[in-house]
Coordinates of C-alpha atoms (C1' of nucleotides) in Angstrom, one line a residue:
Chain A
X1 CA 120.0 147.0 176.8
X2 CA 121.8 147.4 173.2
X3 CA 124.6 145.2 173.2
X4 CA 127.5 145.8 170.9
X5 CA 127.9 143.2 168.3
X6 CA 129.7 140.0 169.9
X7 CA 130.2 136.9 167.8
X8 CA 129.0 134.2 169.6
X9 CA 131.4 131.1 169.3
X10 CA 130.3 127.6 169.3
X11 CA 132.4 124.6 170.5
X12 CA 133.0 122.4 167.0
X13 CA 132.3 119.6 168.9
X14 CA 128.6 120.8 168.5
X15 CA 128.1 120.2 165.0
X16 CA 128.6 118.3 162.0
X17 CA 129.0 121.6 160.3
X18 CA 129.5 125.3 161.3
X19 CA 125.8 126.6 160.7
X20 CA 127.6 130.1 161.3
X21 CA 129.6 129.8 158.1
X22 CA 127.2 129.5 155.6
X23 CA 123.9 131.4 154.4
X24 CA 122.1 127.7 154.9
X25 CA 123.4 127.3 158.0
X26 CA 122.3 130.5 159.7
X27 CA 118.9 130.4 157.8
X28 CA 118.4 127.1 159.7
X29 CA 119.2 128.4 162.9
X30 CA 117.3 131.6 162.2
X31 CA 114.2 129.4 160.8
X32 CA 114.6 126.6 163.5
X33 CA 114.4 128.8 166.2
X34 CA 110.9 130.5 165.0
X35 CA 109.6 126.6 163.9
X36 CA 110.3 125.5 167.6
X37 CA 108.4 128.5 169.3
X38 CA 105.4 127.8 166.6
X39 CA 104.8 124.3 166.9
X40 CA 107.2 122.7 170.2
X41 CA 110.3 121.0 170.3
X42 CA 108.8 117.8 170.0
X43 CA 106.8 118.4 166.9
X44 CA 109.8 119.6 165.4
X45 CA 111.1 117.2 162.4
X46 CA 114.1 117.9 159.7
X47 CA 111.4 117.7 157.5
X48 CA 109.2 120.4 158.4
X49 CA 112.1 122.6 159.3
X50 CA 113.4 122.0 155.8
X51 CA 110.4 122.9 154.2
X52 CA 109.8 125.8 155.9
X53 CA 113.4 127.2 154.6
X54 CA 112.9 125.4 151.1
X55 CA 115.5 122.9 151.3
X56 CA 115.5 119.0 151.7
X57 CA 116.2 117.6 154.8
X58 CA 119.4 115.9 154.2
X59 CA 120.6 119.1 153.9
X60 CA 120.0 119.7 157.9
X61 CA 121.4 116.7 158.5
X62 CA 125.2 118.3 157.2
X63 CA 125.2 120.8 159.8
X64 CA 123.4 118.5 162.7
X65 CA 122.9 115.1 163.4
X66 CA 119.7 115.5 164.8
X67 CA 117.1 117.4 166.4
X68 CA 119.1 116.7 170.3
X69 CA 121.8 118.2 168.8
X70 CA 120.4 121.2 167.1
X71 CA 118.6 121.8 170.7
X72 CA 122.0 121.9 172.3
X73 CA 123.6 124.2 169.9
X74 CA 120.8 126.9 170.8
X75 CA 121.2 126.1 174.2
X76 CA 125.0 126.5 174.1
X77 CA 124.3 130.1 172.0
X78 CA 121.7 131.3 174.5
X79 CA 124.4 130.8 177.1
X80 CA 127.1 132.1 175.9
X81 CA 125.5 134.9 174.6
X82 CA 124.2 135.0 178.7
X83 CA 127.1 134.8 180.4
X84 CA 128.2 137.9 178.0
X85 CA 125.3 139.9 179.2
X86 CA 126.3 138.9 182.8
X87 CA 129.3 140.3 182.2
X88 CA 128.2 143.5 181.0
X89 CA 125.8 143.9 183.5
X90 CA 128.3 143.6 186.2
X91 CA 131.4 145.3 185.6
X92 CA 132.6 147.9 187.0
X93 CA 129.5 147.5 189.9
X94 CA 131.7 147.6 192.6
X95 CA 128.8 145.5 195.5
X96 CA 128.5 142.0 195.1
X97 CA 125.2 142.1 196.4
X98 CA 124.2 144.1 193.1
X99 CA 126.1 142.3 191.2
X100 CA 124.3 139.4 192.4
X101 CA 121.0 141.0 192.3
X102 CA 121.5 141.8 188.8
X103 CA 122.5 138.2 187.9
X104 CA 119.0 136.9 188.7
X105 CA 117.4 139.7 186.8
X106 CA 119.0 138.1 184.0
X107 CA 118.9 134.4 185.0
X108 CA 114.9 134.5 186.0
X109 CA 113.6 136.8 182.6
X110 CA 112.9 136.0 179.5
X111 CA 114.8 138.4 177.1
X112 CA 112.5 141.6 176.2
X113 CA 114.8 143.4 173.4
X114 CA 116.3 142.2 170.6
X115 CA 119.7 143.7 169.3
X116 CA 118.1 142.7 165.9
X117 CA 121.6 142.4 164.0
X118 CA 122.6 139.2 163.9
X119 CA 120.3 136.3 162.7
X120 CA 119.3 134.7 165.9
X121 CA 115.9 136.2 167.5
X122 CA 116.9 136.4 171.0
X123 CA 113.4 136.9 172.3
X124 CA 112.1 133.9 170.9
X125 CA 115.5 132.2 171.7
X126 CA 114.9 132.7 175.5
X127 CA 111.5 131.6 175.3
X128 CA 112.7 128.5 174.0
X129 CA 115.2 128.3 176.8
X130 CA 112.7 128.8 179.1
X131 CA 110.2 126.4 178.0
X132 CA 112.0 123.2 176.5
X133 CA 115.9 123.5 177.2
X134 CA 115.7 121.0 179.8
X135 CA 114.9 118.4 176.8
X136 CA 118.3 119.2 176.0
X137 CA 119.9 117.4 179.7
X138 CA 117.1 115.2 180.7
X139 CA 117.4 112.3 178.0
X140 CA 119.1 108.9 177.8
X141 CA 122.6 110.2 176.4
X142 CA 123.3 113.2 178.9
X143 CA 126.5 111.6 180.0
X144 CA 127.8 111.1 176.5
X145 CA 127.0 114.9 175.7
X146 CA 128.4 115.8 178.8
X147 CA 131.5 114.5 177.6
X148 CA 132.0 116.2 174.6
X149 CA 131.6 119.9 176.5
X150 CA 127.2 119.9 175.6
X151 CA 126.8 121.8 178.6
X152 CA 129.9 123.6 179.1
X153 CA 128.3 127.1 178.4
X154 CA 125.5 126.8 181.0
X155 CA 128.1 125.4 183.7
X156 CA 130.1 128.4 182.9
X157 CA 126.6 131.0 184.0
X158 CA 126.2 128.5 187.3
X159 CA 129.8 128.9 187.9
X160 CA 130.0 132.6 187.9
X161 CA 127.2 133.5 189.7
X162 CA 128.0 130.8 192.5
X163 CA 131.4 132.8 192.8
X164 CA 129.5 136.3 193.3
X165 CA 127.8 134.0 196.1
X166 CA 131.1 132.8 197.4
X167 CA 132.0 136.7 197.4
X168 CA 129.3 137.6 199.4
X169 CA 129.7 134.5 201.6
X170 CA 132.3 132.7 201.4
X171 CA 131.0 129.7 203.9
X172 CA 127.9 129.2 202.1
X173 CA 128.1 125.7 200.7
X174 CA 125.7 125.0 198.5
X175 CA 126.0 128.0 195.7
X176 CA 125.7 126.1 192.5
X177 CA 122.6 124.2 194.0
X178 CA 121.0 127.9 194.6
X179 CA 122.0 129.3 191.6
X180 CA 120.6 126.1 189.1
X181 CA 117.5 125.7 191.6
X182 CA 117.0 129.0 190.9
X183 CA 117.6 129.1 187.0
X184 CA 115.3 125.6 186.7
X185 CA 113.0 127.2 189.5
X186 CA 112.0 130.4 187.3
X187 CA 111.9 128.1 183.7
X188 CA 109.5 125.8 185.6
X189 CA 107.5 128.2 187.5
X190 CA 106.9 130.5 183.9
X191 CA 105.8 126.9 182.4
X192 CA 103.6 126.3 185.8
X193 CA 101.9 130.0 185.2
X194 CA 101.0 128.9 181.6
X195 CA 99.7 125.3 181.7
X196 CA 99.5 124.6 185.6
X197 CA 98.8 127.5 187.8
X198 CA 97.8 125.6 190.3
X199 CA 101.2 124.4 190.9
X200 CA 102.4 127.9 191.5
X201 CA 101.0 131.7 192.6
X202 CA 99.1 134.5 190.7
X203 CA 101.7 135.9 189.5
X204 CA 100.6 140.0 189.9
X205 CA 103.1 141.9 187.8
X206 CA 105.7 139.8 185.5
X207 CA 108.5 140.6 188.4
X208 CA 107.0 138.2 190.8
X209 CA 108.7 134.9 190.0
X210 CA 112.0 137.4 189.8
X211 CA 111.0 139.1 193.6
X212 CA 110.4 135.6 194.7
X213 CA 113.9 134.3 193.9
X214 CA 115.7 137.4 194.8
X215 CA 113.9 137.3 198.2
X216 CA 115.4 133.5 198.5
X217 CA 118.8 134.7 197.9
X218 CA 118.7 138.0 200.3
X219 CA 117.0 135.7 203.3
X220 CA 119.4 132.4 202.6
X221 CA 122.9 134.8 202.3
X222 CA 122.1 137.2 204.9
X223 CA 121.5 140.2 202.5
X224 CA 119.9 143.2 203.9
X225 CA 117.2 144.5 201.0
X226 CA 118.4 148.0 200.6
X227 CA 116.7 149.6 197.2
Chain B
X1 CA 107.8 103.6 208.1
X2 CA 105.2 100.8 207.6
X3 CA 102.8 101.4 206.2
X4 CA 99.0 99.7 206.3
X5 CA 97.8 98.6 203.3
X6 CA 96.7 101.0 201.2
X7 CA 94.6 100.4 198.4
X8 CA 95.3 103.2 195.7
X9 CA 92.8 104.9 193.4
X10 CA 93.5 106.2 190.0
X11 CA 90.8 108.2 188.3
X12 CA 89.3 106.2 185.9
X13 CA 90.2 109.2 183.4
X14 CA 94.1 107.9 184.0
X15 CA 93.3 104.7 181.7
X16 CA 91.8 102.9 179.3
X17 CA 91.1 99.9 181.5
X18 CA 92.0 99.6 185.3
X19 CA 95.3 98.0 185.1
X20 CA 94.1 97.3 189.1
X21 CA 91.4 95.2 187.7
X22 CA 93.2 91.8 186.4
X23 CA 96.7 89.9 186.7
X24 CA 98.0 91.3 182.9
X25 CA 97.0 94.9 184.4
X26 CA 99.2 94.6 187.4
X27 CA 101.9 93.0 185.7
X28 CA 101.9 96.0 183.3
X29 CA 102.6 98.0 186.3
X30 CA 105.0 96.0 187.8
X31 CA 107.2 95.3 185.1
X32 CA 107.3 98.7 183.8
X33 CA 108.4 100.5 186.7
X34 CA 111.3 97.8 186.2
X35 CA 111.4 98.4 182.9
X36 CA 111.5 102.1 182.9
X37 CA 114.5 101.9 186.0
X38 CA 116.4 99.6 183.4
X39 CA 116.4 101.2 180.4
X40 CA 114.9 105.0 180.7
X41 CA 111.2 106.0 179.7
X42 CA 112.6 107.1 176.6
X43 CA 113.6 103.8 175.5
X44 CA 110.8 101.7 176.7
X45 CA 108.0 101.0 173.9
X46 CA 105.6 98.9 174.5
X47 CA 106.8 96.0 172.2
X48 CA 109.7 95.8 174.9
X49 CA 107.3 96.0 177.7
X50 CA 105.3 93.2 176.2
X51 CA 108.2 91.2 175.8
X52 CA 109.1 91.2 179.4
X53 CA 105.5 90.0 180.6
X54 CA 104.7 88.1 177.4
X55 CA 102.6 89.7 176.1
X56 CA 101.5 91.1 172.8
X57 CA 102.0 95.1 172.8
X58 CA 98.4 94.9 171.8
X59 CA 97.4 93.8 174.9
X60 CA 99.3 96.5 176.6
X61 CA 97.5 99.5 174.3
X62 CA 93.9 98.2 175.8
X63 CA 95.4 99.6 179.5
X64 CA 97.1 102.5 178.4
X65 CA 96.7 104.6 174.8
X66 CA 100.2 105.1 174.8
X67 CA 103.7 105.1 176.8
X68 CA 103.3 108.9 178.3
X69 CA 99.9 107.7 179.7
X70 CA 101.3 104.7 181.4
X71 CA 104.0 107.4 182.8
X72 CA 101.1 110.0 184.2
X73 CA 99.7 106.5 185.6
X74 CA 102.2 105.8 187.6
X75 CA 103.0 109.5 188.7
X76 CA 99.3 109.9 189.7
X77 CA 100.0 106.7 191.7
X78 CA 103.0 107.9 193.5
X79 CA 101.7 111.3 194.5
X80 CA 98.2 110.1 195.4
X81 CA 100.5 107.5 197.5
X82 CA 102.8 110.4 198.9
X83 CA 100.1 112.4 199.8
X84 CA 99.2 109.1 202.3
X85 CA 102.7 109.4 203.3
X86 CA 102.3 112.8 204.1
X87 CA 99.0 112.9 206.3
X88 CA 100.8 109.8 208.1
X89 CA 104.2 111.5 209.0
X90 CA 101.7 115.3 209.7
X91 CA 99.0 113.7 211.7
X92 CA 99.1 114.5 216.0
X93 CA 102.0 117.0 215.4
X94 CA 100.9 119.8 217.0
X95 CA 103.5 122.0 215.4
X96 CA 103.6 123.8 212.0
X97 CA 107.0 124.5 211.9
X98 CA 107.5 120.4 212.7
X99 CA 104.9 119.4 210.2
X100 CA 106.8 121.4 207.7
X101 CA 110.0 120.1 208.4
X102 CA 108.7 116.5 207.9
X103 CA 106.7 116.8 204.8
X104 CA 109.9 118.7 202.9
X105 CA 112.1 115.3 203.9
X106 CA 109.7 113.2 202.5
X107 CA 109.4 114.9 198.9
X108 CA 112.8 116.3 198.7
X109 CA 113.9 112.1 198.9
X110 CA 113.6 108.8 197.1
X111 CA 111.6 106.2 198.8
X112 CA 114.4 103.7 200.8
X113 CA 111.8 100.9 202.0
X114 CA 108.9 98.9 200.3
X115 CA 106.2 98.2 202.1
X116 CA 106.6 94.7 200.2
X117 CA 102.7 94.2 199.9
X118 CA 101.8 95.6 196.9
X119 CA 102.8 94.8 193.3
X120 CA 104.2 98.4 193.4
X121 CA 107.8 98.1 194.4
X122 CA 107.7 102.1 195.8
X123 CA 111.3 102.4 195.9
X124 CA 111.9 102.1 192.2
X125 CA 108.6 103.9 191.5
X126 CA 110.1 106.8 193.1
X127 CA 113.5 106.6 191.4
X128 CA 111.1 107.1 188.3
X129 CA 109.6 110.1 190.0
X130 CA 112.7 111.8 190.6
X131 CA 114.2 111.4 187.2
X132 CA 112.0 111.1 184.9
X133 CA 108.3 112.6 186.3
X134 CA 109.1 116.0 184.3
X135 CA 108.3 114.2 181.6
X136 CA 104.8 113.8 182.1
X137 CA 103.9 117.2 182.1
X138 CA 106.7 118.5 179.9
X139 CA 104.8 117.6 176.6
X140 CA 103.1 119.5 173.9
X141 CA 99.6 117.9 175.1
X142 CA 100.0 119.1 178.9
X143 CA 96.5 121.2 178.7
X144 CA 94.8 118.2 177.1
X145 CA 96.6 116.5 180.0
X146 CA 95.7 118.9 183.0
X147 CA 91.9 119.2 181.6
X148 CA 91.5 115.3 182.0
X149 CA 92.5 116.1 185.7
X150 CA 96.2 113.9 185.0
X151 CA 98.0 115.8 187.5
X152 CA 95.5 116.4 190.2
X153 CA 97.6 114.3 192.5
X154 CA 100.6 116.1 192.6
X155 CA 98.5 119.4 192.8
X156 CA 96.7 118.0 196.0
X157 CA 100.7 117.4 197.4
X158 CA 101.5 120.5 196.6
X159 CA 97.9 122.0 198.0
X160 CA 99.0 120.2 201.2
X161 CA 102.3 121.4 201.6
X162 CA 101.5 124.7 200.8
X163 CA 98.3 124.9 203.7
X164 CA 101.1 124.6 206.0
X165 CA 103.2 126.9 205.0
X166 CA 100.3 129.2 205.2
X167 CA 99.7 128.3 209.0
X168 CA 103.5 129.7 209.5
X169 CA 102.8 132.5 207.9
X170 CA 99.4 133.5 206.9
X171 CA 101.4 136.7 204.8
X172 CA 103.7 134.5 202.7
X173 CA 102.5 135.5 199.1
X174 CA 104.0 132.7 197.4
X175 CA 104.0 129.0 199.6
X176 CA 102.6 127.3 195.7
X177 CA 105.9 128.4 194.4
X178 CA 108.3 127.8 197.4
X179 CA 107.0 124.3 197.4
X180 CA 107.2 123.2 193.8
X181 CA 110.3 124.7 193.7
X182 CA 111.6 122.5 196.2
X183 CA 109.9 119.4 195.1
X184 CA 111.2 120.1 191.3
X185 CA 114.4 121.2 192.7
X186 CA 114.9 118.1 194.5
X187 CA 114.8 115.8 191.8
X188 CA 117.0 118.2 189.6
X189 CA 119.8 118.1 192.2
X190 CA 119.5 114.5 192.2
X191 CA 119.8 114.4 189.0
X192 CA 122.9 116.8 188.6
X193 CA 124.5 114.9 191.3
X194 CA 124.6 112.1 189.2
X195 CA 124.8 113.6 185.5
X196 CA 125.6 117.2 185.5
X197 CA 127.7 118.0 189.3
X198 CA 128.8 121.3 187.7
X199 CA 125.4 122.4 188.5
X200 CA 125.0 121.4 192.0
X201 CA 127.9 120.9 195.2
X202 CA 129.6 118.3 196.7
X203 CA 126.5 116.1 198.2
X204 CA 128.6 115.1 202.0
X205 CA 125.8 113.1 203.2
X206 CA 122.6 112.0 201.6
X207 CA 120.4 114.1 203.0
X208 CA 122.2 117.6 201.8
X209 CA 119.5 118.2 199.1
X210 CA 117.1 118.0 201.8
X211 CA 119.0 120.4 204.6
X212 CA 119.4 123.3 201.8
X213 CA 116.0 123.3 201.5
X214 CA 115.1 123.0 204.7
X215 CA 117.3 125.8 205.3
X216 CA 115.8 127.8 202.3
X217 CA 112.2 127.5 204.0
X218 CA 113.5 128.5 207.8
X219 CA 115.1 131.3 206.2
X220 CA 112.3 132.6 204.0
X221 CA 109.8 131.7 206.4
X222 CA 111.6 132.9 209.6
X223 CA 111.9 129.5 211.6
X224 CA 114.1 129.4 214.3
X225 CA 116.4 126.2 214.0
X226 CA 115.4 124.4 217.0
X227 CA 115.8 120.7 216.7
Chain C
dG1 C1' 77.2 72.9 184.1
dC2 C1' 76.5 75.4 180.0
dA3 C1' 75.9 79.7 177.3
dA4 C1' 77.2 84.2 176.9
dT5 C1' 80.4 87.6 177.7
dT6 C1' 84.8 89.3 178.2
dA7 C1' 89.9 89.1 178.2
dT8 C1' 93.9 87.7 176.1
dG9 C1' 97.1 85.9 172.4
dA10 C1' 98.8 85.8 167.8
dT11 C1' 99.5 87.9 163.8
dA12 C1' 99.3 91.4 160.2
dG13 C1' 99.3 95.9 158.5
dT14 C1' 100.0 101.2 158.2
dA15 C1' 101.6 105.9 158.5
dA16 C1' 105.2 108.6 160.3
dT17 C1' 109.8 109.3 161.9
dA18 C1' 114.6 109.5 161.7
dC19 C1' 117.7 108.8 159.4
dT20 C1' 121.3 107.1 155.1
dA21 C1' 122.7 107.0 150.3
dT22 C1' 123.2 108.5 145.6
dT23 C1' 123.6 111.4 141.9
dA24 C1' 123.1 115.8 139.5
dT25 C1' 123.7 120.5 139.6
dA26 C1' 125.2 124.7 141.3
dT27 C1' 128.7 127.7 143.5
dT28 C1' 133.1 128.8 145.2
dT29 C1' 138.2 128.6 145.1
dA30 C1' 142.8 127.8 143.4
Chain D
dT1 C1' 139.1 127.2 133.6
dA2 C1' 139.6 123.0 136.3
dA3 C1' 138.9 121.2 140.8
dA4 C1' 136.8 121.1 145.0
dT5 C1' 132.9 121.8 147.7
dA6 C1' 127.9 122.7 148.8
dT7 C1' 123.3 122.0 147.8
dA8 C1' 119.1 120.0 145.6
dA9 C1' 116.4 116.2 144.4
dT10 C1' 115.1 111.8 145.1
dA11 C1' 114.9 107.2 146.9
dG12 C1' 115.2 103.9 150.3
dT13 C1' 115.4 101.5 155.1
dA14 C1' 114.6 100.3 160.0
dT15 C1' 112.0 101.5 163.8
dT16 C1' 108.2 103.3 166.2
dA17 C1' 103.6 103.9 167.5
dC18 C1' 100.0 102.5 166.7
dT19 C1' 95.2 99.9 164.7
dA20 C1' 92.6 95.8 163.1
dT21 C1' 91.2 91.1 163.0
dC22 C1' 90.2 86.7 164.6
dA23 C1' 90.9 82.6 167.4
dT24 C1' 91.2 80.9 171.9
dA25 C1' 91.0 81.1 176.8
dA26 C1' 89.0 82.5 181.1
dT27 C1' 85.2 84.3 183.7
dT28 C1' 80.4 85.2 184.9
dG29 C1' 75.4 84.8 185.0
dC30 C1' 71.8 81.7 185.2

DNA sequence: GCAATTATGATAGTAATACTATTATATTTA
DNA sequence: TAAATATAATAGTATTACTATCATAATTGC
């Protein structure tokens, strides 16, 4: 999919400074998100980041407060940048069931292609995503992010797919429950595959953690599998 | 459910020295799964720890190297616990689909009684469990981890689970998956209940976590709802 | 009951992390 | 061209996550 060139907006509350408004700023997003898929979130420091894009880090430290808060700014990109591709992947389909079905393509696969014109690497973006964007929620502070809108671009993706649900039945009651099982399910079960397969199934082509979800949602909301 | 007294064993891998073998080792246990409920395993270090039992943190490091084995201690103890749990509730049930049905309620919930013998109070532990757990295995050493054998209990629970699913249906091509799914999904909900309730419904009645998945494996696995 | 072993307490010290602060030097803008 | 702003270079601090040492207390073996 070759997506036109959308700028991706990112709530102010977000950042110290815009990183999108200056050449430092996108170099440490660009550099950041290449650091984290080398060495893990965890092992990321300011100071390795900095030296990898040959500045000190109290320089970082303009544009984010810390590591947490760089985390959520990728998160909030990837999402935003998600629910766009959600978009365009739906309009004009005029079934809510393909709709649907096309929403979990999205939801449950790491990004293939890259549209390779702005500075963010969306392949390695939604590997990251996939593999430590829970670090982003599950710490002491959520509440306090939570607040200031952290999240608000992933409960935006829950929220439109749970409507497609509430389309296709409108008495189903727990849609955001299936939609974030489901997005949580597939980030867990592609970490499972890699570092604990015994927690999960041989996975035979790179569909099956896809075919398994979609086959949860077609059984749970009464979906006759037509293709 | 009472239970008999159960004594627990850790593999010997799991520690430096058997916190099960002296007073200070027990009271390590004991006080940290208070600790960890007050304050978050992110905040707990063992200087903090040691204050609570008084204690230097020095003795603390000659149980445990450091804070994340102390947390895959008392996972390994929960799930080698729950998998007790499990054959108790499963054993002289003639039924699958009833076996099933009981072992999903008992991972898909926090524990609500202590069996009040043991210096492991099980209804905090598993408050721990539920939010915090991920971080055991959600760490840049996880194959160091998983080599040592540090998450064989929660394997065998899943191992369990997903036997039975197998009796159902002998066809189902991925039970591993259905049932960490649910167990991981579980203590997300819980967790976006209380943090994040964008991501998840209205909760009516504590057990809804529990009935959506129950109804997500009658669906997928073709149960008729009797009970 | 005493020696030998082992466990614990008390204290100190170190390297790395996660920042904050300061000032000089560029670069941009008015 | 002056003023404002951004970045570089450097230093410094509190906390964390340990490691090391030695004295003392408790346990065990004979």
């Amino acid at each position: 999919m070759k997506n036109l060139h959308i700028q991706i907006e990112i709530s102010s509350e977000l950042f110290s400074k815009n990183p999108d408004s200056s050449d430092l700023g996108r170099e440490i997003i660009s550099k950041s998100i290449e650091l984290i898929n080398e060495i893990g979130f965890e092992s990321l420091t300011f100071k390795k980041l900095g030296a990898v894009i040959n500045s000190p880090e109290s320089s970082i430290y303009r544009y984010f407060n810390n590591k947490q808060t760089l985390l959520i700014y990728l998160t909030s990109w990837y999402w935003t940048w998600t629910e766009y591709r959600l978009v365009f992947a739906t309009t004009n389909v005029v079934s809510p069931e393909e709709r649907l079905s096309k929403c979990i393509n999205i939801i449950t696969q790491p990004v293939e292609v890259d549209d390779d014109i702005s500075y963010v690497n969306e392949i390695l973006l939604s590997e990251i995503i996939f593999s430590e964007s829970l670090k982003a929620y599950h710490t002491k502070n959520v509440d306090e992010k939570n607040k200031i809108g952290s999240f608000k671009a992933y409960k935006n993706v829950v929220q439109r797919i749970s409507d497609i649900v509430l389309e296709i039945n409108p008495h189903f009651e727990y849609p955001h429950m299936l939609i974030s099982t489901i997005i949580e399910g597939a980030h867990q079960q592609k970490y499972f595959a890699e570092h604990l397969p015994a927690l999960t199934d041989k996975i035979k082509d790179k569909n099956a953690i896809t075919s398994f979800y979609i086959e949860i949602v077609n059984q749970i909301l009464n979906i006759k599998q037509s293709q």
